[in-house]
Amino acid sequence: MNLNSPLFDRIRVKQEEQPRAEENGPRCDHPGCDRPAGHRAPAGRMREGQFFSFCLDHVREYNQSYNYFKDMSDEDVARYQKEAVIGHRPTWTMGAKRGKPGQPGFGAEGAGFADPFSVFRNGRRRPGARPQTSRVSIAARKALAVLGLDESADAQTVRARYKELVKRLHPDANGGDRSQEEKLREIIHAYKQLRSAKLA
Ligand SMILES: [Zn+2]
């Protein structure tokens, strides 16, 4: 055996390239995210004791949305979840063996990912979801309230109301009267929020 063979150098290099332990750990449960998951988040009511594992960014995003359900009754949450279960997408069982990206068992982005509260859908309404079921974040609801709307308002209604209010409050539109400027700023800010939440 020739121990000076370049083959051994190659083997050594390959070993040094082995991923570190952290990179071998569990991956973030957020669809499409491949970062190491070091943060647990409760999977939700009726799923006590079950947890998602997320990276730092996604656990923050999840927790923000999760807190939003605090003011929903158990009944509302249960109905929400039931709609998700009887909905259109397959759900995987928490803790069930599943594939990782690039391996068999891991579908297209988000496929098979149980998202009973639609927390990763930016408030977009799912076909079949009841309009009166909370579908938007607290921030979005506040923004809608600034426009004098509630969460049943669709994007078209939001845009129409925004135009109407800007027209009514803009100094150019009412003889240079600047008294409503603060209100107008508030409305513009609220509308921008709703745009980025895809609700307008
Ligand atoms: Zn992530």
Coordinates of C-alpha atoms and ligand atoms in Angstrom, one line a residue:
M1 CA 0.0 0.0 0.0
N2 CA 1.4 3.4 -1.0
L3 CA 0.8 5.7 2.0
N4 CA 2.1 8.6 0.0
S5 CA -0.5 8.2 -2.7
P6 CA -2.4 11.5 -3.4
L7 CA -5.5 9.4 -2.7
F8 CA -4.9 9.7 1.1
D9 CA -4.8 13.5 0.8
R10 CA -8.1 13.5 -0.9
I11 CA -9.6 11.3 1.8
R12 CA -8.3 13.6 4.5
V13 CA -9.7 16.7 2.8
K14 CA -13.0 15.0 2.4
Q15 CA -13.2 14.3 6.1
E16 CA -12.4 17.8 7.0
E17 CA -15.3 18.9 4.9
Q18 CA -17.8 16.9 7.0
P19 CA -20.6 19.2 8.2
R20 CA -20.3 20.3 11.8
A21 CA -22.6 18.7 14.4
E22 CA -25.0 21.7 14.4
E23 CA -25.5 21.3 10.7
N24 CA -26.5 17.7 11.1
G25 CA -29.3 18.6 13.6
P26 CA -33.0 19.0 12.9
R27 CA -34.0 21.5 10.3
C28 CA -36.5 24.3 10.6
D29 CA -40.1 23.2 10.2
H30 CA -41.0 26.3 8.2
P31 CA -41.8 25.2 4.6
G32 CA -38.8 25.8 2.4
C33 CA -36.4 26.7 5.2
D34 CA -33.3 24.6 5.6
R35 CA -31.7 26.3 8.6
P36 CA -30.9 24.5 11.8
A37 CA -33.9 24.4 14.1
G38 CA -33.0 25.2 17.7
H39 CA -36.3 26.8 18.8
R40 CA -39.4 25.0 19.9
A41 CA -42.9 26.5 19.5
P42 CA -46.1 25.0 20.7
A43 CA -48.1 23.4 17.9
G44 CA -51.3 24.9 19.1
R45 CA -54.4 24.2 21.1
M46 CA -55.6 20.6 20.8
R47 CA -52.0 19.7 20.2
E48 CA -50.7 20.2 23.7
G49 CA -47.3 18.7 24.2
Q50 CA -46.5 18.9 20.5
F51 CA -44.0 21.3 19.1
F52 CA -42.7 22.7 15.9
S53 CA -39.0 23.3 15.7
F54 CA -37.9 26.5 14.0
C55 CA -34.9 28.6 13.3
L56 CA -34.7 31.9 15.2
D57 CA -36.4 34.0 12.5
H58 CA -39.3 31.6 12.0
V59 CA -39.9 31.0 15.7
R60 CA -40.3 34.7 16.0
E61 CA -42.6 34.9 13.1
Y62 CA -44.6 31.9 14.5
N63 CA -44.8 33.3 18.0
Q64 CA -46.1 36.6 16.7
S65 CA -48.9 34.9 14.9
Y66 CA -49.5 32.4 17.7
N67 CA -50.1 35.2 20.2
Y68 CA -52.8 36.5 18.0
F69 CA -55.0 33.5 18.8
K70 CA -55.0 34.3 22.5
D71 CA -58.1 36.3 22.2
M72 CA -60.0 33.6 20.2
S73 CA -62.3 31.3 22.1
D74 CA -61.5 27.6 22.3
E75 CA -64.5 27.1 20.0
D76 CA -63.2 29.4 17.4
V77 CA -59.8 27.9 17.4
A78 CA -61.3 24.4 17.2
R79 CA -63.4 25.4 14.3
Y80 CA -60.4 27.0 12.6
Q81 CA -58.4 23.8 13.0
K82 CA -61.3 21.6 11.8
E83 CA -61.5 23.7 8.7
A84 CA -57.8 23.2 8.1
V85 CA -58.1 19.5 8.7
I86 CA -61.1 19.0 6.3
G87 CA -59.5 21.4 3.9
H88 CA -57.6 20.7 0.8
R89 CA -54.1 20.0 1.9
P90 CA -52.7 16.9 3.4
T91 CA -51.4 17.2 6.9
W92 CA -48.6 15.3 8.5
T93 CA -48.8 14.0 12.0
M94 CA -46.6 15.8 14.4
G95 CA -43.5 13.8 15.2
A96 CA -44.1 11.4 12.3
K97 CA -41.1 10.5 10.3
R98 CA -40.8 12.6 7.2
G99 CA -38.3 13.5 4.6
K100 CA -35.9 16.4 4.5
P101 CA -35.4 18.7 1.5
G102 CA -33.8 16.7 -1.3
Q103 CA -34.9 13.4 0.1
P104 CA -37.9 11.3 -0.7
G105 CA -40.9 12.2 1.4
F106 CA -40.3 15.9 1.3
G107 CA -42.8 17.4 -1.1
A108 CA -42.9 20.7 -2.9
E109 CA -42.7 23.8 -0.8
G110 CA -45.2 23.6 2.0
A111 CA -46.8 20.4 0.8
G112 CA -47.9 18.2 3.7
F113 CA -47.1 20.9 6.2
A114 CA -49.9 21.2 8.7
D115 CA -50.6 24.9 9.2
P116 CA -54.0 24.8 10.9
F117 CA -54.0 28.5 11.8
S118 CA -52.7 29.6 8.4
V119 CA -50.0 31.6 10.2
F120 CA -47.7 31.5 7.3
R121 CA -50.1 32.6 4.7
N122 CA -50.0 36.3 5.3
G123 CA -53.7 36.5 6.0
R124 CA -54.7 35.4 2.5
R125 CA -58.1 33.9 2.7
R126 CA -58.2 30.2 2.0
P127 CA -61.1 29.1 -0.2
G128 CA -63.8 27.7 2.1
A129 CA -62.6 29.5 5.1
R130 CA -65.4 31.5 6.8
P131 CA -65.0 35.2 6.3
Q132 CA -65.9 35.9 9.9
T133 CA -63.2 33.7 11.2
S134 CA -60.2 35.8 12.2
R135 CA -57.8 35.5 9.3
V136 CA -55.7 38.6 9.9
S137 CA -53.2 39.7 12.5
I138 CA -54.0 42.1 15.3
A139 CA -51.9 44.7 13.5
A140 CA -53.9 44.2 10.3
R141 CA -57.1 44.4 12.2
K142 CA -56.0 47.7 13.7
A143 CA -55.0 49.0 10.3
L144 CA -58.4 48.0 8.9
A145 CA -60.1 49.8 11.8
V146 CA -58.2 53.0 10.9
L147 CA -59.9 52.8 7.6
G148 CA -63.2 52.2 9.3
L149 CA -63.3 48.6 8.1
D150 CA -63.3 45.2 9.8
E151 CA -61.6 42.0 8.7
S152 CA -64.5 41.0 6.4
A153 CA -63.4 43.7 4.0
D154 CA -61.8 42.3 0.8
A155 CA -58.8 43.9 -1.0
Q156 CA -61.0 45.8 -3.4
T157 CA -63.1 47.3 -0.5
V158 CA -59.9 48.3 1.2
R159 CA -58.5 50.0 -1.9
A160 CA -61.8 51.8 -2.6
R161 CA -62.1 53.0 1.0
Y162 CA -58.5 54.2 1.0
K163 CA -59.0 56.2 -2.2
E164 CA -62.1 57.8 -0.8
L165 CA -60.5 58.8 2.5
V166 CA -57.4 60.2 0.8
K167 CA -59.6 62.2 -1.5
R168 CA -61.6 63.5 1.5
L169 CA -58.7 64.3 3.8
H170 CA -56.0 65.5 1.4
P171 CA -55.3 69.3 1.7
D172 CA -55.3 69.6 -2.1
A173 CA -58.7 68.2 -2.2
N174 CA -60.3 70.5 0.4
G175 CA -59.0 74.0 -0.2
G176 CA -55.6 73.6 1.6
D177 CA -57.2 72.7 5.0
R178 CA -54.3 70.9 6.8
S179 CA -56.3 70.1 9.9
Q180 CA -56.8 66.5 8.8
E181 CA -53.2 65.9 8.0
E182 CA -52.4 63.7 11.0
K183 CA -55.4 61.5 10.2
L184 CA -54.3 61.3 6.6
R185 CA -50.9 60.2 7.7
E186 CA -52.4 57.5 9.9
I187 CA -54.5 56.3 7.0
I188 CA -51.6 56.1 4.6
H189 CA -49.6 54.2 7.1
A190 CA -52.4 51.7 7.7
Y191 CA -52.9 51.2 4.0
K192 CA -49.2 50.5 3.6
Q193 CA -49.4 47.9 6.3
L194 CA -52.4 46.3 4.6
R195 CA -50.6 46.3 1.3
S196 CA -47.6 44.4 2.7
A197 CA -50.0 42.0 4.4
K198 CA -51.5 41.4 1.0
L199 CA -54.9 42.6 2.3
A200 CA -55.1 45.5 -0.1
Ligands
ZN1 ZN -36.6 28.7 9.4

